[in-house]
Short mmCIF file of C-alpha atoms in Angstrom, two decimals:
data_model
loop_
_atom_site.label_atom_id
_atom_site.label_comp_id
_atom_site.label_asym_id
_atom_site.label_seq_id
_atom_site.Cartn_x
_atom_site.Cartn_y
_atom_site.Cartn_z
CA UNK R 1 9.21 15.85 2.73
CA UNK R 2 6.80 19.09 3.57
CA UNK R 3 6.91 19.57 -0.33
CA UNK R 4 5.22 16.39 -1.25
CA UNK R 5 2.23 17.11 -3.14
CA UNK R 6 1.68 13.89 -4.42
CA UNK R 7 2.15 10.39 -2.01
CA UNK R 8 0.53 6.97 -1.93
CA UNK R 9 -0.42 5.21 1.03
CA UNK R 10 -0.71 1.22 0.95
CA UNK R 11 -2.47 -0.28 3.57
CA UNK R 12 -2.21 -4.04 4.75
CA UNK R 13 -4.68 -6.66 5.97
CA UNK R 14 -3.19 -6.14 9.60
CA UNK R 15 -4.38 -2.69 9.50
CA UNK R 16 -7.66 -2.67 7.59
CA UNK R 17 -9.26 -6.09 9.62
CA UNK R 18 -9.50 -7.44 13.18
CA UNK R 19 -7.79 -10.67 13.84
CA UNK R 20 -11.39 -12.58 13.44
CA UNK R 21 -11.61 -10.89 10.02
CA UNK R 22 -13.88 -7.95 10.15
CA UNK R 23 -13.30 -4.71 9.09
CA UNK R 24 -11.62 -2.24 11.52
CA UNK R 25 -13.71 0.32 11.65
CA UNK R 26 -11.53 2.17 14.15
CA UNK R 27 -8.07 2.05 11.69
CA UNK R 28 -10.08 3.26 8.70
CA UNK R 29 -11.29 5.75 10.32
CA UNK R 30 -8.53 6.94 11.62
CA UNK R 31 -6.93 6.78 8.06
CA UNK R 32 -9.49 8.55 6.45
CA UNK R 33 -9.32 11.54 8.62
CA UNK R 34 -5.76 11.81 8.12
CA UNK R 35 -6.07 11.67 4.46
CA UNK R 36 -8.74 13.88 4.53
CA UNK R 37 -6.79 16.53 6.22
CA UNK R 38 -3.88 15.90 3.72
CA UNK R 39 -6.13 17.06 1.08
CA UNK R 40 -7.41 19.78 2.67
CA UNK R 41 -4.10 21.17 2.11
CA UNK R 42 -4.00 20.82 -1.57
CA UNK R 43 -2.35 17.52 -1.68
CA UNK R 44 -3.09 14.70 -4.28
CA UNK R 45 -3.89 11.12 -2.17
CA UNK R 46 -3.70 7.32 -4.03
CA UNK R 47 -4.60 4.61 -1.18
CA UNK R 48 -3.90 1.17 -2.05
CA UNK R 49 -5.24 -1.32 0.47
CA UNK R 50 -5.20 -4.83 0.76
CA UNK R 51 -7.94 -6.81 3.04
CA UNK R 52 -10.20 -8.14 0.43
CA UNK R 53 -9.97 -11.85 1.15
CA UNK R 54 -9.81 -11.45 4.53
CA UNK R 55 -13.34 -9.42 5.09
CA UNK R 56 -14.54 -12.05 3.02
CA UNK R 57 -13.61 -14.82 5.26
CA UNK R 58 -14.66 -12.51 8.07
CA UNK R 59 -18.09 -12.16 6.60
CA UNK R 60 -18.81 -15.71 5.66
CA UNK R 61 -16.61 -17.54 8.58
CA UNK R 62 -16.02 -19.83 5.99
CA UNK R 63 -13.17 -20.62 2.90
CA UNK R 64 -10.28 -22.83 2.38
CA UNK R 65 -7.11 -21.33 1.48
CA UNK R 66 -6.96 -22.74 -2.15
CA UNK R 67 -6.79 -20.12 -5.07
CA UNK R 68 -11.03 -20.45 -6.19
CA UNK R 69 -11.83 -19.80 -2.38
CA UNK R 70 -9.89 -17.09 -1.95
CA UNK R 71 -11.25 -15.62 -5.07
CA UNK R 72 -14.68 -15.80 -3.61
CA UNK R 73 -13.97 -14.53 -0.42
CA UNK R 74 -12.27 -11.70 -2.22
CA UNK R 75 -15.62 -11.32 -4.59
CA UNK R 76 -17.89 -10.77 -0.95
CA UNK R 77 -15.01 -8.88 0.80
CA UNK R 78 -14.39 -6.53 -1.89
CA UNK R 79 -18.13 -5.07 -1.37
CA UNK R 80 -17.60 -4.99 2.57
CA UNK R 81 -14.68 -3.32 2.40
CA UNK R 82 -15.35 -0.35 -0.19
CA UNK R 83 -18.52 0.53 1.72
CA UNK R 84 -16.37 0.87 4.92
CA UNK R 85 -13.99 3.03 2.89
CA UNK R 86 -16.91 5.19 1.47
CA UNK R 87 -18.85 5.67 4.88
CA UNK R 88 -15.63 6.57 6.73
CA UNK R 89 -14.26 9.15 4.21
CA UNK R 90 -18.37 10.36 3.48
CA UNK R 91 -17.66 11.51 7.19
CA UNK R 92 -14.81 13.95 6.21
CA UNK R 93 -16.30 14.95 3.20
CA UNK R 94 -14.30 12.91 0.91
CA UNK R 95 -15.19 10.80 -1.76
CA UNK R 96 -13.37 7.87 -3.05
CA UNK R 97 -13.00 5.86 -5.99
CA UNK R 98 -12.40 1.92 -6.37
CA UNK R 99 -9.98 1.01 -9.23
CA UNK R 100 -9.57 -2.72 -9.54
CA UNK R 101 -6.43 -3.79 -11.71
CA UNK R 102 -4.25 -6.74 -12.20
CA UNK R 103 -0.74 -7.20 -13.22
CA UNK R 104 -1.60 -6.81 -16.90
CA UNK R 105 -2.85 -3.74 -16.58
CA UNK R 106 0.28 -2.27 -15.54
CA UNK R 107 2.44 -4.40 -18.75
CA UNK R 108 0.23 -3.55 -21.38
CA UNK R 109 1.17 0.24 -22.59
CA UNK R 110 -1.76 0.79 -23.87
CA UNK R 111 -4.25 0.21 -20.60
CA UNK R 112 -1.13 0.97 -18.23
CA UNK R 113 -1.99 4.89 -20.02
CA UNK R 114 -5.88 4.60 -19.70
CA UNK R 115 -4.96 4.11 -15.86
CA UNK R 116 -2.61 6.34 -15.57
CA UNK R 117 -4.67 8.70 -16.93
CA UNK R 118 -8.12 7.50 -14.89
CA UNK R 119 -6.15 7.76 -11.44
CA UNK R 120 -4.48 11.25 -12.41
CA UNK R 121 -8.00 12.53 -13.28
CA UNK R 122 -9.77 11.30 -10.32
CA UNK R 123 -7.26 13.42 -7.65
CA UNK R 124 -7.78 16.34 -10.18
CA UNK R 125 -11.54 16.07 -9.20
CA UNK R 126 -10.38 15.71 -5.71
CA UNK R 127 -11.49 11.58 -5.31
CA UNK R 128 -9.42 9.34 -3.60
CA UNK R 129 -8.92 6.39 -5.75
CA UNK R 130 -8.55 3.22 -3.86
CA UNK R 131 -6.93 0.57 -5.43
CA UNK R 132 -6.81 -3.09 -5.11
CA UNK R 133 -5.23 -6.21 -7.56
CA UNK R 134 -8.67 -7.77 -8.66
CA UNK R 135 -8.44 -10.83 -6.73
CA UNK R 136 -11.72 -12.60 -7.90
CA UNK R 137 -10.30 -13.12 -11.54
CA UNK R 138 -6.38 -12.75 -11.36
CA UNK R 139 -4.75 -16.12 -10.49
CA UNK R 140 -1.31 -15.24 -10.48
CA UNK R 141 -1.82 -12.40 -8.20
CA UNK R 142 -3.38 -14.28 -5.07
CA UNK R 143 0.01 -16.80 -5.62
CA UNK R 144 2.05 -13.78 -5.50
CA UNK R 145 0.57 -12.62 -2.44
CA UNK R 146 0.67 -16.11 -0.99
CA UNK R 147 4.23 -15.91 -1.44
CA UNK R 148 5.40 -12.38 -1.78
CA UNK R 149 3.04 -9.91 -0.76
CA UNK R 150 1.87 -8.53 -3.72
CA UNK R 151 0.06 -5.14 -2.89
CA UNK R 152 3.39 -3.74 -1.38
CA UNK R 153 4.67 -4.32 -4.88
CA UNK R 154 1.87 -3.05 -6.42
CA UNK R 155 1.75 -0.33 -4.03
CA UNK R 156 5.45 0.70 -5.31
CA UNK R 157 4.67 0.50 -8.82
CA UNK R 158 0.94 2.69 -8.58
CA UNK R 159 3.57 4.83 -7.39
CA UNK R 160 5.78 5.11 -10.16
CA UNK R 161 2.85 5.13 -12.35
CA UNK R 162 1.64 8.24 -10.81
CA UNK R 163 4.79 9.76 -9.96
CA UNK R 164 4.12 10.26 -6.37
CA UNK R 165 6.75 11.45 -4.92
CA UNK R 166 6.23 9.91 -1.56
CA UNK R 167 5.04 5.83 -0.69
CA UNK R 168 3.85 5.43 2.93
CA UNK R 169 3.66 1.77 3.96
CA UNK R 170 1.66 1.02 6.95
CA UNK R 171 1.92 -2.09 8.75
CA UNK R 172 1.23 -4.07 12.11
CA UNK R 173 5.28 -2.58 13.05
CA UNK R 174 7.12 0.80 13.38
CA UNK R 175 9.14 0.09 10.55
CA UNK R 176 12.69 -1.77 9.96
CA UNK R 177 14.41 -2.84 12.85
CA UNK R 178 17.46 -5.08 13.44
CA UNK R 179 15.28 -8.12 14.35
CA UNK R 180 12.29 -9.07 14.58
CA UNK R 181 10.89 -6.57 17.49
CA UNK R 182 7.83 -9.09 18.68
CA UNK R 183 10.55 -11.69 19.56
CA UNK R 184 13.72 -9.75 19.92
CA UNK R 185 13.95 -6.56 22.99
CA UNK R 186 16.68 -5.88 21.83
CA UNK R 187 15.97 -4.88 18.43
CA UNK R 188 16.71 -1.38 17.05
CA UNK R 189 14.52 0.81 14.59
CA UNK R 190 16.49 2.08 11.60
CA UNK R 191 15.40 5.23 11.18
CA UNK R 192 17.03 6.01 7.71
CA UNK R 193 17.94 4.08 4.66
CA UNK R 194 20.12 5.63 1.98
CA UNK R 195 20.22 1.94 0.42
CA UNK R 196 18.93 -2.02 1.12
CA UNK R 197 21.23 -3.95 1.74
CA UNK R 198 21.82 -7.68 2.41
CA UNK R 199 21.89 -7.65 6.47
CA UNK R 200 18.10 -5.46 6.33
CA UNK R 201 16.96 -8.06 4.40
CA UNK R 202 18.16 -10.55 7.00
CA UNK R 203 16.62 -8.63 9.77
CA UNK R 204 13.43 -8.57 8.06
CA UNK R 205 13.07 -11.83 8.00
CA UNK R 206 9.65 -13.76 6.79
CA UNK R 207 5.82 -13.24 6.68
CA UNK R 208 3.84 -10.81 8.06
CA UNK R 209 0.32 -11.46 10.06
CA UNK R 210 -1.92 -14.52 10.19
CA UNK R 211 -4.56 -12.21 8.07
CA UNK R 212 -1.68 -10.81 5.74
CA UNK R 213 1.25 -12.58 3.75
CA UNK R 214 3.32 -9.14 2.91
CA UNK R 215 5.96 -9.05 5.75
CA UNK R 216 8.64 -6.85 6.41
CA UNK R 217 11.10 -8.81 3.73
CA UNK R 218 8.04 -7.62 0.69
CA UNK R 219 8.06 -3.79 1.93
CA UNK R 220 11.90 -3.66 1.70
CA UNK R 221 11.34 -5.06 -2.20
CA UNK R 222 8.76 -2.51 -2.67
CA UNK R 223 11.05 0.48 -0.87
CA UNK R 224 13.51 -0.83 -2.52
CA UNK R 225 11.82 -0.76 -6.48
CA UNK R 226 10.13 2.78 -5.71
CA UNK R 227 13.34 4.77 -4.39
CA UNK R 228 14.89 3.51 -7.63
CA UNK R 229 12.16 5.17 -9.72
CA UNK R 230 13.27 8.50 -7.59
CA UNK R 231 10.33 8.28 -4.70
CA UNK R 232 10.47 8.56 -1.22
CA UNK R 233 9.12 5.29 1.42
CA UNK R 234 8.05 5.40 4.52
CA UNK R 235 7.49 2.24 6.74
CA UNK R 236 5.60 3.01 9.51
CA UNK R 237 3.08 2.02 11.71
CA UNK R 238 -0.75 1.99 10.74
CA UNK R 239 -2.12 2.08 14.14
CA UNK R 240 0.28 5.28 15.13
CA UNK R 241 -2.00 8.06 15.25
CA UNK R 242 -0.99 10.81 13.31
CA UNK R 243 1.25 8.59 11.38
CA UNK R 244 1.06 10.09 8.37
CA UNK R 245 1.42 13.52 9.30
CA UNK R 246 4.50 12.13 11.18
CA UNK R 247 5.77 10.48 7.87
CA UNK R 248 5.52 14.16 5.70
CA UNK R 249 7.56 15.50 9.21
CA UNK R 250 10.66 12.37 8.90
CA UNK R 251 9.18 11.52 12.49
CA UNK R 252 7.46 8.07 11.76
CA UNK R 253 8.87 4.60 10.76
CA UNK R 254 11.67 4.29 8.63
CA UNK R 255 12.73 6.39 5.62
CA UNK R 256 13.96 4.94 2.60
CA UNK R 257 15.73 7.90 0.40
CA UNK R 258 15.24 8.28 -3.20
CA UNK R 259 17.79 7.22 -5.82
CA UNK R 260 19.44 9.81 -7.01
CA UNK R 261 19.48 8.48 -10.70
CA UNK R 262 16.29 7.84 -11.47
CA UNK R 263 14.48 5.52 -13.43
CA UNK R 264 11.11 5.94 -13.43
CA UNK R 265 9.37 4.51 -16.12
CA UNK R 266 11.83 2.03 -17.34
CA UNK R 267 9.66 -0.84 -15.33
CA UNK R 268 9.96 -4.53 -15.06
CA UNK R 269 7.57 -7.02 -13.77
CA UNK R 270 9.44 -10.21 -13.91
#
């Protein structure tokens, strides 16, 4: 893990909002300065972040939950929540970049290059690209996140794309346990994962927050898609400080091994 020079870190709605909806100021932060550090040591940084539709709703305090509204929401929150990310990481000297993609970005082989190729340039130049699914025009991504948390699996495949060797994915928990630790005290974290099995999947059980849909069942899919492609994942706590830093020392979350066939680059999407 202390030879990863390239990682991506995916950030949820849990994280990157308060429970009324506004931005938390205090978790980007916190984020930023980690990252920051990270590149201060010659390492290449992709952050994918979710929390789009849910600054929205915390800036208008208004919405329905149907796919136009959260579209709209996602068209004001998008705004609110790049100029958090650019004052935060302004204060560590870092500058970012916002790359907004949907799912046929990634199929077509033609504009999946041009991205490829945009992202790979920007952490040349030393600019964190932040990515998020363009929720204001693509349908069937908001009804993938309604059902399946679609930024953890398009956190796994940015990282395939890039061929980060590393995927961090913070969350509202410390990672896989055998239950669900906010109703179970007796649940265990699993430290390390050589490979997902049925019984994780059962412990993870269903959604995540009330501000995000990606639970602990959609990271497992997304752990489970990268390590194929021959990347590390991390699950791990957003609000940990130092949690990254912990992550690159095998001392945060859980940690999902790499295949040792890989297949990186022979993606699906179905």
């Amino acid at each position: 893990m202390s030879g990863v020079r390239r990682l991506v870190v995916k950030v949820g709605s849990s994280t990157v909002t308060h429970p009324t909806g506004g931005i938390h100021h205090a978790n980007l932060e916190r984020l930023a300065r980690q990252l920051a550090d990270l590149r201060g040591e010659g390492r290449q940084v992709l952050l994918v972040t979710s929390g789009a539709i849910a600054a929205g709703r915390g800036r208008l305090s208004q919405g329905g939950r149907g796919i136009v509204d959260k579209q709209a929401l996602a068209a004001v929150g998008q705004g609110v929540l790049m100029h958090a990310y650019e004052r935060c990481f302004a204060e560590y000297g870092q500058t970012v970049g916002q790359v907004l993609l949907t799912r046929e970005d990634l199929r077509d082989p033609h504009r999946r290059q041009n991205l490829r190729r945009t992202l790979l340039r920007l952490m040349e130049w030393g600019v964190v690209p932040v990515v998020n699914e363009n929720d204001s025009v693509a349908v069937e991504e908001i009804r993938e996140e309604d059902r399946a948390g679609g930024n953890d699996t398009l956190s796994a495949l940015v990282t395939d794309l890039v061929e980060a060797e590393l995927l961090v994915l913070l969350s509202d928990v410390a990672g896989l346990f055998t239950g669900d630790p906010r109703r179970d005290a007796t649940a265990q974290l699993i430290r390390r994962v050589r490979e997902v099995t049925p019984q994780m999947e059962e412990w993870a059980g269903g959604a995540g927050s009330s501000r995000g849909t990606g639970g602990m069942r959609t990271k497992l899919a997304a752990a489970r898609l990268a390590t194929s492609r021959g990347s590390a994942v991390v699950i791990a706590d957003g609000g940990e400080n130092g949690v990254l830093r912990a992550a690159l020392a095998g001392e945060a979350g859980t940690l999902f091994l790499p295949a040792e066939r890989k297949t990186r680059g022979k993606e699906s999407l179905r």
